[in-house]
Every structure is written in C-alpha cells, then in structure tokens.
mmCIF file of C-alpha atoms and ligand atoms in Angstrom:
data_model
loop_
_atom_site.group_PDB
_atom_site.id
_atom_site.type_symbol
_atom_site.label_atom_id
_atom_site.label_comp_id
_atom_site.label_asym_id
_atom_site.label_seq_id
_atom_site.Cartn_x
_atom_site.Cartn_y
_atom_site.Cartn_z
ATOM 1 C CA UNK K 154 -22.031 -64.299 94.699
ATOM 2 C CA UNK K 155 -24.412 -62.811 97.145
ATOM 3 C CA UNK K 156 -26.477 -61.312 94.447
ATOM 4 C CA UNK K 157 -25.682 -64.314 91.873
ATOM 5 C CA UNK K 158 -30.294 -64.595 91.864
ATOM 6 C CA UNK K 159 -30.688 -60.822 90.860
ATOM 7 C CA UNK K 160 -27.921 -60.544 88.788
ATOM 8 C CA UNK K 161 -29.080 -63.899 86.578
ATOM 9 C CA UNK K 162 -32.592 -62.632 86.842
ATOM 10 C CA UNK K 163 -31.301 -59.387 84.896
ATOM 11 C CA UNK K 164 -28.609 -61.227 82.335
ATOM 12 C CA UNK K 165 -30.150 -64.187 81.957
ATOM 13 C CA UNK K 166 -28.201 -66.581 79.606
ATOM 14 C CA UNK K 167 -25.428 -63.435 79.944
ATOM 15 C CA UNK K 168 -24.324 -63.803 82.928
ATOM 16 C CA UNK K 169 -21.844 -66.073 84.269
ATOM 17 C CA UNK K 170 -20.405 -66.936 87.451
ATOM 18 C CA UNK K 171 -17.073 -68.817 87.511
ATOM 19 C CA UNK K 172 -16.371 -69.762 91.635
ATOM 20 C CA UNK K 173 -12.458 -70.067 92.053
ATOM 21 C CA UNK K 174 -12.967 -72.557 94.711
ATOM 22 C CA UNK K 175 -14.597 -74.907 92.623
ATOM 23 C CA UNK K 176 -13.772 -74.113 88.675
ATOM 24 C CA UNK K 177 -10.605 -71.702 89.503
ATOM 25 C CA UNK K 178 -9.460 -68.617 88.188
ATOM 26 C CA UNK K 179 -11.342 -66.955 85.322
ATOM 27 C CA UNK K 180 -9.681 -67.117 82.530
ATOM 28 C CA UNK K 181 -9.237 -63.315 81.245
ATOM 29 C CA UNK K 182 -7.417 -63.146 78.505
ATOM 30 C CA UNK K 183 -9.778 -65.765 76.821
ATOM 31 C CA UNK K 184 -13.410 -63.621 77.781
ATOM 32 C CA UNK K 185 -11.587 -60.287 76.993
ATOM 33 C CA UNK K 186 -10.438 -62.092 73.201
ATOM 34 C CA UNK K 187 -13.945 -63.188 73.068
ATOM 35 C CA UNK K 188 -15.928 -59.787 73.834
ATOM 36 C CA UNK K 189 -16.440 -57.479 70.523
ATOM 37 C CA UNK K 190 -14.531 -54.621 69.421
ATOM 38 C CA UNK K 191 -15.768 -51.867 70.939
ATOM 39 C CA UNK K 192 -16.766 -53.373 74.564
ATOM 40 C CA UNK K 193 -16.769 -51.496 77.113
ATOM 41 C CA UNK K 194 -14.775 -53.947 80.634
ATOM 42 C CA UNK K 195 -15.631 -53.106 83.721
ATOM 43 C CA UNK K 196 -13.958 -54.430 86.863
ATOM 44 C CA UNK K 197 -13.774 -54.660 90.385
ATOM 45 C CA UNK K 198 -12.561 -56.193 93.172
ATOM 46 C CA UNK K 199 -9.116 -57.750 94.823
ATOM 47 C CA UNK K 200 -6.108 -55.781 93.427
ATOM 48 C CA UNK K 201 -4.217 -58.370 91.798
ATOM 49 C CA UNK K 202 -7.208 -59.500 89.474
ATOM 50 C CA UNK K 203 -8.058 -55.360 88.932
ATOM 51 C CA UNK K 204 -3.839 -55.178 87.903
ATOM 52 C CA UNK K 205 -4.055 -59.012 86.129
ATOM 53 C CA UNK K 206 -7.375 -57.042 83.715
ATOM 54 C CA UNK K 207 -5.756 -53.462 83.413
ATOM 55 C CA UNK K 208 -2.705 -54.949 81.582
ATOM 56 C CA UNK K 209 -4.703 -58.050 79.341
ATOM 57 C CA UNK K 210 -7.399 -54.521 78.546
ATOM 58 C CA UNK K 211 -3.870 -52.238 77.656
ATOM 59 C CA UNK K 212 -2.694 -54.677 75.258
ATOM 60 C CA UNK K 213 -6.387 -54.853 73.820
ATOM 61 C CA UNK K 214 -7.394 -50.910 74.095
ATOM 62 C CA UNK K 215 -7.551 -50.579 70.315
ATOM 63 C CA UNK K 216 -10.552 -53.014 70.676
ATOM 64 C CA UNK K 217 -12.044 -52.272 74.301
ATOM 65 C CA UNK K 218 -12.587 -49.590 77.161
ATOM 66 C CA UNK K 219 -11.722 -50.405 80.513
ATOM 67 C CA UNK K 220 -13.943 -49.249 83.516
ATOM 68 C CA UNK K 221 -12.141 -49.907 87.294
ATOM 69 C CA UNK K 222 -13.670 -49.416 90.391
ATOM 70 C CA UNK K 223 -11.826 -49.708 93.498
ATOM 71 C CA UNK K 224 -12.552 -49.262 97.103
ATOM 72 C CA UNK K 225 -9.601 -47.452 98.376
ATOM 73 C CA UNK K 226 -7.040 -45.669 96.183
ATOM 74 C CA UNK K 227 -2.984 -45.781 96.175
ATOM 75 C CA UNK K 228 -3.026 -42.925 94.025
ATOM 76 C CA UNK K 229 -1.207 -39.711 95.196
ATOM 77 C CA UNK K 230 -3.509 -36.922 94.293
ATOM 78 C CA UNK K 231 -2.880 -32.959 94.364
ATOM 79 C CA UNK K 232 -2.415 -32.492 98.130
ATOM 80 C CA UNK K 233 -3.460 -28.706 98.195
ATOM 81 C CA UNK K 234 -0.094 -27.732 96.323
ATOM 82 C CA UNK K 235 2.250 -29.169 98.526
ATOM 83 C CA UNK K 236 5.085 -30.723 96.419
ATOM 84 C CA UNK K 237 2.965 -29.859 93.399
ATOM 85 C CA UNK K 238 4.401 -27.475 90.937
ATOM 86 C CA UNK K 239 2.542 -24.821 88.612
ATOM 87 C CA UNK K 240 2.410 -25.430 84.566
ATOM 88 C CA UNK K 241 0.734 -24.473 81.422
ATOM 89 C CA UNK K 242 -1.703 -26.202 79.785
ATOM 90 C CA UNK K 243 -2.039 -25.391 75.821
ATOM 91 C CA UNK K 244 -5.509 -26.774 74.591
ATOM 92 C CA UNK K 245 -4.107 -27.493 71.013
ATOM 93 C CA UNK K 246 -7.857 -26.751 69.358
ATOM 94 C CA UNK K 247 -7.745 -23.504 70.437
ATOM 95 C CA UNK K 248 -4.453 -23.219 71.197
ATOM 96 C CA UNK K 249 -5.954 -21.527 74.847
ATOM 97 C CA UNK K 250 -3.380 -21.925 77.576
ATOM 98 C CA UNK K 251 -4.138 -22.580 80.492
ATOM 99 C CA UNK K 252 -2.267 -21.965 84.390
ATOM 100 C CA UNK K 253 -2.391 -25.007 86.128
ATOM 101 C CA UNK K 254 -1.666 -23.379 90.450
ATOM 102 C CA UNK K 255 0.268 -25.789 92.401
ATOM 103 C CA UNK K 256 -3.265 -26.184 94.466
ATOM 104 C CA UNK K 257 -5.648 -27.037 91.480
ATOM 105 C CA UNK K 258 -5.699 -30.013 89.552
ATOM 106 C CA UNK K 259 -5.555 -29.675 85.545
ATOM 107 C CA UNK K 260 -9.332 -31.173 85.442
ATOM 108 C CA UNK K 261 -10.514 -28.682 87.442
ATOM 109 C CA UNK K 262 -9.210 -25.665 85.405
ATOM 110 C CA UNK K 263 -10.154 -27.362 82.047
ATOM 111 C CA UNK K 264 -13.399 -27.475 83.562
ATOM 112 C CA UNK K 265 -13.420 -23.389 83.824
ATOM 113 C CA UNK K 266 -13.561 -23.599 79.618
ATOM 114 C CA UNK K 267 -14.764 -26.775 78.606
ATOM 115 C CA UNK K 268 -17.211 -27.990 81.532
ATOM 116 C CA UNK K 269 -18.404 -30.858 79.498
ATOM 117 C CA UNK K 270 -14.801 -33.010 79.648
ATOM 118 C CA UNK K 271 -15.588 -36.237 80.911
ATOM 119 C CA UNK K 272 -14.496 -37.204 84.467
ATOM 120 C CA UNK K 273 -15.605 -39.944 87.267
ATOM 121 C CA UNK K 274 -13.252 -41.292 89.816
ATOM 122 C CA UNK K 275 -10.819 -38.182 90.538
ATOM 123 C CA UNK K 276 -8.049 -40.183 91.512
ATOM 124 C CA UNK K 277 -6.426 -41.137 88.441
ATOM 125 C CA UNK K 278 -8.085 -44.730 88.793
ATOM 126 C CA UNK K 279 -10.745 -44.950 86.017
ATOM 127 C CA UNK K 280 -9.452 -43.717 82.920
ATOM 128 C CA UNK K 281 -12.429 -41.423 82.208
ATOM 129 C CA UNK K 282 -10.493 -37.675 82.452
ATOM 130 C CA UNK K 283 -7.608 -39.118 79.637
ATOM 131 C CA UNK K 284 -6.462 -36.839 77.111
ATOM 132 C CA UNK K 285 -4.060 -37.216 74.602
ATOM 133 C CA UNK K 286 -0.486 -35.408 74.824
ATOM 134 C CA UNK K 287 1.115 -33.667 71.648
ATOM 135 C CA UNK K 288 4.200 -32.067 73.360
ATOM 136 C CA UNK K 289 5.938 -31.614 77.302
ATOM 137 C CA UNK K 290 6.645 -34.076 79.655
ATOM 138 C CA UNK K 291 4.321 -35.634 81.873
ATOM 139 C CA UNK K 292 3.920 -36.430 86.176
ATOM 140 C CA UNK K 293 2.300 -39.642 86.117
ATOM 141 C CA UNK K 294 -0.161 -39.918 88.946
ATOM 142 C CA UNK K 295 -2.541 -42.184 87.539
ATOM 143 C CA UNK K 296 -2.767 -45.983 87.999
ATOM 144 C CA UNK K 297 -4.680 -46.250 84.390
ATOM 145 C CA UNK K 298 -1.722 -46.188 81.732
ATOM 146 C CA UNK K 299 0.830 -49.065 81.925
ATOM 147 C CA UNK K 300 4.701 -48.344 82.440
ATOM 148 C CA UNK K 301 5.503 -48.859 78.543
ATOM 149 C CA UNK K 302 2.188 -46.153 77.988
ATOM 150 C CA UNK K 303 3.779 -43.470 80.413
ATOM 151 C CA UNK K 304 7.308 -44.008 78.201
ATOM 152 C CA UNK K 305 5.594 -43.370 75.412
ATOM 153 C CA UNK K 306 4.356 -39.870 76.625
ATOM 154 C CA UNK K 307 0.874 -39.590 74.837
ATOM 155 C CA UNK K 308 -1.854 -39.749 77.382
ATOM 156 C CA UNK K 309 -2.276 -38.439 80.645
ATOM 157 C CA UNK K 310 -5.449 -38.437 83.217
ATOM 158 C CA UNK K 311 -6.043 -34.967 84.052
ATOM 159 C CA UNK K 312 -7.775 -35.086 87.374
ATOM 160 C CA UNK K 313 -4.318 -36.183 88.911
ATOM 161 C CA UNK K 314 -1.522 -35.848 86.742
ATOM 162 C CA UNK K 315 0.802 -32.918 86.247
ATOM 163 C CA UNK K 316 3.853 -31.780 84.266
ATOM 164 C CA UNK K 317 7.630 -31.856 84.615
ATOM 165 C CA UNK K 318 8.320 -29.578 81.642
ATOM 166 C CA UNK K 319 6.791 -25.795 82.168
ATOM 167 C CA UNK K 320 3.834 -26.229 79.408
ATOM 168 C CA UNK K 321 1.874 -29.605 78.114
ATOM 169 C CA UNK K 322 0.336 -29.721 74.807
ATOM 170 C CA UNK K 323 -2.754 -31.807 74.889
ATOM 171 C CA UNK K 324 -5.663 -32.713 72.328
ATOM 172 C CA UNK K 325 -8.505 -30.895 73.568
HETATM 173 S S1 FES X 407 -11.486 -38.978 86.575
HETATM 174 FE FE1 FES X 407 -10.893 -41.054 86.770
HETATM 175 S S2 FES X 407 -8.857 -41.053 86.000
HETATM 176 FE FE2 FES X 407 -9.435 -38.979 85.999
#
C-alpha cells in the first residue's frame, strides 16, 4: 500500500489493490483460475497467505509457476555436514554420477558440470533449483512441494534437499 502511486503508475488498469480492512480477503483461488496458462505467480508476504497461494498454485502447476519470496526462512539447510549424510547423484542424460559430501549441497556439485542449472533462493523456498526424480528416495528440505508431491517422490529442490537411499536418479 505504501507504493500503491508507483505501482499503478507502472500497471495501470493491471494493477489492483484489494485492502482486507475494507473489501476483505483476496479471493485466490478465483485470480489464480482467472490468470492464463502459463503465468508465472509471484508472492509475498504474511505466512499463512504465502501457504493459503503455494497449495491453490500446486493444484494449478500444470497451468502456472509459482515465485515465493519470504523474509526469513524455516527451512533446515545443509549445516556444514552435520546430520547430513553423503549420496550419489546419477544425472540420467549422461548418466554422470555425482558424490554429494555430507558438507556440500547437491546444487552446488551439479554446478561443478552443469553451471547453467537454474537457482535463486538457496533455501529450498522458491522452487527455482527443482529437478525431476526417476529413481531413490528423497530428504525433503524444501518448503516448495506439498505433502501429497513429496509422497509421490518425483521432484526435489536441489539447493537443500538430500537422499535417504545411497544414489538419486534425477532428470538432468
Ligand atoms: S534455489 Fe530456491 S528452492 Fe532451490
């Protein structure tokens, strides 16, 4: 609200301001049904409403990207190998493995071969790092994929999350 003049002077028509004093809470589900295939969400701010859009954008994410910024995370992230346990990482492409040390994240090794792989938040908050799974189980670290997405075993965020079984399989 305290930029509501700049951000209407760059959107225009686009941009609208719903103030849950007066009109009360956005409706989400109704925008997110509204916005084109292919749109990419992004959202910030009190943790309920950033939980309320993560689930509404997981049961849409064959249509739209979600984008979450947050200003503290909850996420436990590799914690210089502590608790953390080595793996192997098979790149199925190539079919390169890959040691994942107890003290290294799996982002930054995949970085040591393909330097290019996407990444922004590091803390398994913004969904940018996900790669697919083919085979092995997965640590969950992230705060991206919902509860029924982690059963299902196909995705992981690489900057924080490791493995239970001794080698993952991922589509890279
Ligand atoms: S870089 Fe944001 S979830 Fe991995």
């Amino acid at each position: 609200m305290a930029f509501r003049n700049e951000i209407r002077a760059l959107g225009g028509d686009r941009a609208q301001f719903v103030a849950q004093d007066e009109d009360g809470l956005p409706d989400f589900a109704a925008a997110l049904d509204a916005a084109p295939a292919g749109t990419a969400v992004y959202c910030c701010g009190p943790e309920p409403m950033i939980a309320l859009v993560e689930n509404l954008c997981a049961e849409r994410r064959d249509r739209l990207t979600l984008h979450v910024e947050r200003f503290s995370g909850t996420v436990p992230i590799p914690d210089g190998g502590a608790g953390n346990l080595p793996f192997e990482l098979e790149l199925a492409e190539t079919g390169v493995v890959l040691h994942i040390p107890a003290d290294r994240s799996a982002l930054e090794v995949v970085h040591e071969v393909l330097p290019d792989h996407p990444y922004s938040c590091l803390g398994g908050q913004c969904g940018s790092c996900e790669v697919a799974v083919l085979a092995g189980e997965v640590d969950w670290r992230d705060e991206v994929l919902t509860d029924a997405e982690h059963e299902a075993n196909s995705a992981m965020m690489l900057c924080v999350s490791r493995a239970h079984s001794q080698r993952l399989v991922i589509e890279l």
